[in-house]
mmCIF file of C-alpha atoms in Angstrom:
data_model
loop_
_atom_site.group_PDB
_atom_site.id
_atom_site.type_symbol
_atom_site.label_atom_id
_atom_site.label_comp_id
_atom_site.label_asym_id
_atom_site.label_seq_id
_atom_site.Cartn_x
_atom_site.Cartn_y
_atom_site.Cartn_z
ATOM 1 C CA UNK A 21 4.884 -3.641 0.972
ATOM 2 C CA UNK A 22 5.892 -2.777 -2.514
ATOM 3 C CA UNK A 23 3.291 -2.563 -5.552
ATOM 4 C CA UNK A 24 5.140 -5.815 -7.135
ATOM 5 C CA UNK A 25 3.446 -7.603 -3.675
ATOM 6 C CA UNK A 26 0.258 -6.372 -4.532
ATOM 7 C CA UNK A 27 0.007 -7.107 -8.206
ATOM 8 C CA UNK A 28 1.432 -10.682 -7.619
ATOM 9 C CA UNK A 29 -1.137 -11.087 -5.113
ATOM 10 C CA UNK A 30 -4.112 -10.159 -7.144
ATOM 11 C CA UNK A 31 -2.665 -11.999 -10.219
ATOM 12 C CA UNK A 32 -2.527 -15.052 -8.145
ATOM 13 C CA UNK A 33 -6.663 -15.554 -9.102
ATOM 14 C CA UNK A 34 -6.106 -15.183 -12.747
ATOM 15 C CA UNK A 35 -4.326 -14.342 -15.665
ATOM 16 C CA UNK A 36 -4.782 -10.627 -16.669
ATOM 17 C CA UNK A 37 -4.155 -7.680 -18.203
ATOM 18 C CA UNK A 38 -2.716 -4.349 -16.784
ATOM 19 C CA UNK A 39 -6.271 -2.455 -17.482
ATOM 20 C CA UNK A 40 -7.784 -5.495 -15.734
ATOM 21 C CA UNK A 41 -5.727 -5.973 -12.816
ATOM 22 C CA UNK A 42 -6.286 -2.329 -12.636
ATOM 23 C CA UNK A 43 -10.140 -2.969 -12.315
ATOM 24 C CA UNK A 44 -9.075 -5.514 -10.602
ATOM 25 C CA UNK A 45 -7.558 -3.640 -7.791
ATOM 26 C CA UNK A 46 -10.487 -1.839 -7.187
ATOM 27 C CA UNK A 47 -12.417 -3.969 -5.933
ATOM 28 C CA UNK A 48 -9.581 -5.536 -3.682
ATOM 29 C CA UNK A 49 -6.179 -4.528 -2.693
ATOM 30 C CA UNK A 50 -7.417 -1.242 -3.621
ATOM 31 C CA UNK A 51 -8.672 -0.622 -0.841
ATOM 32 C CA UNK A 52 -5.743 -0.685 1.574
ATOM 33 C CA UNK A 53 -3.023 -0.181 -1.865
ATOM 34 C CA UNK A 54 -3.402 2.599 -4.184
ATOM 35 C CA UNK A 55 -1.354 2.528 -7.699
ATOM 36 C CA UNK A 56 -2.150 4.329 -11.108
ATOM 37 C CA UNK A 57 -2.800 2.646 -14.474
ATOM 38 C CA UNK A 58 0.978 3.979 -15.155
ATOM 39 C CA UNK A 59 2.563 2.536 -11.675
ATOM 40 C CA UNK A 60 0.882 -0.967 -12.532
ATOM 41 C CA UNK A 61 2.322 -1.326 -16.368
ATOM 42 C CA UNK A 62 5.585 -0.207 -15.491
ATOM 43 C CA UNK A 63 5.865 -2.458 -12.049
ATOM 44 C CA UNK A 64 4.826 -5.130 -14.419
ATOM 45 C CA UNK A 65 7.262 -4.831 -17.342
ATOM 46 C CA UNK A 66 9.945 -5.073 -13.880
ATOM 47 C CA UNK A 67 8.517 -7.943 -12.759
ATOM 48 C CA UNK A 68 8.392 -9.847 -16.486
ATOM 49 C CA UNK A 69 12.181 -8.319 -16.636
ATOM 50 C CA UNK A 70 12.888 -10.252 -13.609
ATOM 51 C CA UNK A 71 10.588 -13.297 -14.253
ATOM 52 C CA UNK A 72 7.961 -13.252 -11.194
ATOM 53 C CA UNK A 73 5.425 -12.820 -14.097
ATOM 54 C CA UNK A 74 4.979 -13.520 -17.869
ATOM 55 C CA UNK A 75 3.202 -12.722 -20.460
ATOM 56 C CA UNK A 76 1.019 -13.523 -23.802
ATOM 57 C CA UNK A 77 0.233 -11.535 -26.375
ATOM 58 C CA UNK A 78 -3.612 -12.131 -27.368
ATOM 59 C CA UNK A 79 -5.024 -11.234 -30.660
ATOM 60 C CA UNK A 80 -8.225 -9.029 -31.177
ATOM 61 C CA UNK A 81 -9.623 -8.048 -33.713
ATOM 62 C CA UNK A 82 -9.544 -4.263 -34.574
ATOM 63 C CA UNK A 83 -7.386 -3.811 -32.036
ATOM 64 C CA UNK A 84 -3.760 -3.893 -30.896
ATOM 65 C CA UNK A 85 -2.577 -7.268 -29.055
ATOM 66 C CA UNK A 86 -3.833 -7.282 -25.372
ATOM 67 C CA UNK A 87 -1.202 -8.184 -23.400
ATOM 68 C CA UNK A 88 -2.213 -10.768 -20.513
ATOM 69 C CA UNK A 89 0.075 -11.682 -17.188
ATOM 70 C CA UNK A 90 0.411 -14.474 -15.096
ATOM 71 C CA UNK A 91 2.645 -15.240 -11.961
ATOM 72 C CA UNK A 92 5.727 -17.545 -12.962
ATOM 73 C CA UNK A 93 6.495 -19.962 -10.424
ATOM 74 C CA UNK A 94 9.076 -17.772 -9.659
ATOM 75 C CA UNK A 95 6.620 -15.024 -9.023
ATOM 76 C CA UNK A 96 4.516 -17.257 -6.605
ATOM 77 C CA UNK A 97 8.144 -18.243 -4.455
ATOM 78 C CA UNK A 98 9.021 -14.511 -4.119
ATOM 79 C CA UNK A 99 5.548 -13.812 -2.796
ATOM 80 C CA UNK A 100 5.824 -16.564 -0.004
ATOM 81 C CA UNK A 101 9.541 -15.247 0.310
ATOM 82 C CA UNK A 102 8.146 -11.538 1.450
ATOM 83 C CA UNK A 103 5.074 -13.515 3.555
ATOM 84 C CA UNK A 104 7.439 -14.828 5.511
ATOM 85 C CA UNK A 105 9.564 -12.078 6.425
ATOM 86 C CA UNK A 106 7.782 -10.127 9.338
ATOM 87 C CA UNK A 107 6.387 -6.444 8.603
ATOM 88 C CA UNK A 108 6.762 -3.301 10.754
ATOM 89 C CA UNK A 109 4.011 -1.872 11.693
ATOM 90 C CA UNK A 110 2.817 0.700 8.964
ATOM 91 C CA UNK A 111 3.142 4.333 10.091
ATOM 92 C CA UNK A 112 -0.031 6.443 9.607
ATOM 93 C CA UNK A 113 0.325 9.304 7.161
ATOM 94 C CA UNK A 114 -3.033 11.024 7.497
ATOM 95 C CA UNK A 115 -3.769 14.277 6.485
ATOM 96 C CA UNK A 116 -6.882 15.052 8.339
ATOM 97 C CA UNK A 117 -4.638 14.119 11.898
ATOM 98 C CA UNK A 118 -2.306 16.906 11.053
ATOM 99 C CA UNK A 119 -4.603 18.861 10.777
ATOM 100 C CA UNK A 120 -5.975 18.005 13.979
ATOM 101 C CA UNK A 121 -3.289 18.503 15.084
ATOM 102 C CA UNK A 122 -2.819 22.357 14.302
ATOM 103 C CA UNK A 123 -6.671 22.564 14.139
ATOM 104 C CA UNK A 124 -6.701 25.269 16.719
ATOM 105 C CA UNK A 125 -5.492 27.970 14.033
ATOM 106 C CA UNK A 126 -8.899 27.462 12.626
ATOM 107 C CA UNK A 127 -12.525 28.386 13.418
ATOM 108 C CA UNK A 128 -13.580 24.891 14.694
ATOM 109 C CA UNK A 129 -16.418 25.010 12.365
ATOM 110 C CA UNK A 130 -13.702 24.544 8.973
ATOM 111 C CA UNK A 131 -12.674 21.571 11.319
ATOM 112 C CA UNK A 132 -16.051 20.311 12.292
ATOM 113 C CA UNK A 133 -16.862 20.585 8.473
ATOM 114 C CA UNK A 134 -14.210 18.287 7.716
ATOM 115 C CA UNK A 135 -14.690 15.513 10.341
ATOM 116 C CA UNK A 136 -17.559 15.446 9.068
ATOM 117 C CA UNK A 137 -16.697 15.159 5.437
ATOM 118 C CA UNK A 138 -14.811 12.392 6.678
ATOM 119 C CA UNK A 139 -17.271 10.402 8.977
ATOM 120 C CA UNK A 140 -19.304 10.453 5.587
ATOM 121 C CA UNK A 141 -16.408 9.078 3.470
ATOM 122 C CA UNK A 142 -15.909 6.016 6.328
ATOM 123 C CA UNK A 143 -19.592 5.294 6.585
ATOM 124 C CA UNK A 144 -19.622 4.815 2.914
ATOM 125 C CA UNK A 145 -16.290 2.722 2.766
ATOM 126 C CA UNK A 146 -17.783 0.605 5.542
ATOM 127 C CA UNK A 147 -20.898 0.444 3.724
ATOM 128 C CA UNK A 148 -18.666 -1.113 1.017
ATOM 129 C CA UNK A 149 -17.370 -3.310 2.852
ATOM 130 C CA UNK A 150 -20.473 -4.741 4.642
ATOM 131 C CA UNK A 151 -22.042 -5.449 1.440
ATOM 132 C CA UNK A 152 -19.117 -7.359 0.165
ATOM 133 C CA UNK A 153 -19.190 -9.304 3.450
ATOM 134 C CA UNK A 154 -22.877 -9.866 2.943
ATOM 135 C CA UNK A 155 -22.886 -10.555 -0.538
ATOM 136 C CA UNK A 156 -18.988 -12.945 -0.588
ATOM 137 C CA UNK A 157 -18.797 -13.913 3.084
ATOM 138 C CA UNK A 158 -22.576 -14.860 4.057
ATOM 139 C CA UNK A 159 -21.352 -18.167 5.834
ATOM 140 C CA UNK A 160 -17.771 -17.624 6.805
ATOM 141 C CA UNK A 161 -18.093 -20.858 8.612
ATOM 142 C CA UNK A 162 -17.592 -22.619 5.506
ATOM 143 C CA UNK A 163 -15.217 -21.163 3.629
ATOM 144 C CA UNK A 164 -12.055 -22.094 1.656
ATOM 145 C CA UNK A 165 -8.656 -21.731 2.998
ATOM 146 C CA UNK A 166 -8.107 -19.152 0.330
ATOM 147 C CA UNK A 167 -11.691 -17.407 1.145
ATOM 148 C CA UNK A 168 -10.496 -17.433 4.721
ATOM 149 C CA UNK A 169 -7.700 -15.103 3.956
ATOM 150 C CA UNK A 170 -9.799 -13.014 2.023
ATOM 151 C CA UNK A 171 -12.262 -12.790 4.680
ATOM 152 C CA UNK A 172 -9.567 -12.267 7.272
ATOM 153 C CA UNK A 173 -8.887 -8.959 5.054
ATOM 154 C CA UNK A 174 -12.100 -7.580 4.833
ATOM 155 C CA UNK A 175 -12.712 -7.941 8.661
ATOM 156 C CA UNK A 176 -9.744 -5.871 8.903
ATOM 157 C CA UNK A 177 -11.062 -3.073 6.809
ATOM 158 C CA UNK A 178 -14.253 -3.459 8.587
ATOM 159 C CA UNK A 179 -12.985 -2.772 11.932
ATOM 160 C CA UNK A 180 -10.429 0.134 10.442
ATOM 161 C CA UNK A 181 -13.449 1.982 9.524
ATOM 162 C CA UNK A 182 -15.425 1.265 12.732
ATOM 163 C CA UNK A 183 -12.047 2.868 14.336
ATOM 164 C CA UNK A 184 -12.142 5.600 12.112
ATOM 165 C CA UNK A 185 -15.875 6.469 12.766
ATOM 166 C CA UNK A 186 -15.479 6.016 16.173
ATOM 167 C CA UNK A 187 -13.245 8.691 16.594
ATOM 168 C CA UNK A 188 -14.824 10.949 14.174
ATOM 169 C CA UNK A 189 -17.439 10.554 16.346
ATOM 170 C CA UNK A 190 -15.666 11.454 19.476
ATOM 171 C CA UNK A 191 -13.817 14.453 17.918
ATOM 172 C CA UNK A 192 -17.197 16.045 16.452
ATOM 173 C CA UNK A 193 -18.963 15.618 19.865
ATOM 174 C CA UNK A 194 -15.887 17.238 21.667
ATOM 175 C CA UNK A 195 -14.899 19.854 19.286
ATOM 176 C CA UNK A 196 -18.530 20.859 18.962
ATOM 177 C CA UNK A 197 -19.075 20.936 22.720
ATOM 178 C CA UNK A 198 -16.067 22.595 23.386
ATOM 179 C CA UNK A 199 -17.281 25.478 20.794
ATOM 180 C CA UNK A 200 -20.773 25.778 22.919
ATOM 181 C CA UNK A 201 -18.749 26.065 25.994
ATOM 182 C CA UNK A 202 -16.132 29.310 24.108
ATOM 183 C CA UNK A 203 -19.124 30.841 22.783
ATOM 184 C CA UNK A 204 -21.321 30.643 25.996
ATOM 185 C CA UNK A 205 -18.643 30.643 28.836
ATOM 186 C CA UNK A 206 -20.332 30.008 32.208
#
């Protein structure tokens, strides 16, 4: 997926501006696509060069023009264009796994310190993520089409951080197990 994908995709809601689909990303595709303020106004002067998305100038008052973006029709057919096309499966690029993976070069106690770090960072992604499900998604039975996607997507992060904390789990109860066991050989 390319950042043009994602910004299309959130501008598909509404018309905004780069500092608001910025905001904008945080609370959505930012979760699972990361991009700076920087990324997002120069992917979307390419994509107004190209015409997936145009813009208006709006007025304020004391203030420079705001410039606000919408998907061209254009913009909406290359989207379903790059739907279409099957993805590859992502490859992970992790850095607490490599270090997993070399972990033994350590005192498992750094390691254990960082698993843990993480397991706190999931929980409180998760947490994020259940309360948008609670507070968006209380009846999923009834939901739009478009809501249904949405959902769809946050059941996916859901379970990616169950996954994640269920193997922080595991590698915190072996690691520190397996340091009991070194330091009290039997």
């Amino acid at each position: 997926m390319a950042l043009a994908h994602a910004i299309l995709a959130t501008l598909l809601d509404s018309s905004q501006s780069g500092y608001d689909l910025r905001k904008c990303f945080e609370g959505s595709v930012g979760f699972f696509w990361q991009a700076s303020f920087q990324q997002i106004y120069r992917e979307l002067g390419k994509l107004e060069e190209q015409g997936l998305v145009q813009s208006e100038a709006i007025a304020q008052q004391g203030r420079p023009d705001k410039k606000v973006f919408a998907v061209t029709a254009a913009g909406e057919a290359f989207l379903q264009a790059w739907i279409r096309t099957p993805c590859e499966m992502a490859p992970i690029r992790d850095d607490l796994l490599v270090k997993m993976f070399a972990g033994f070069l350590v005192p498992k106690v750094e390691m254990l310190a960082e698993l843990k770090e993480h397991r706190s960072l999931h929980q409180e992604r998760l947490a994020i993520y259940q309360q948008i499900q609670r507070n968006a998604y209380a009846n999923p039975e009834n939901l739009s089409e478009k809501e249904l996607f949405r959902y769809l997507t946050l059941c996916g992060g859901i379970q990616y951080e169950r996954g994640w904390l269920k193997w922080c789990e595991e590698a915190i109860s072996m690691l520190t197990k397996y340091s009991a066991s070194s330091v009290n050989p039997q």
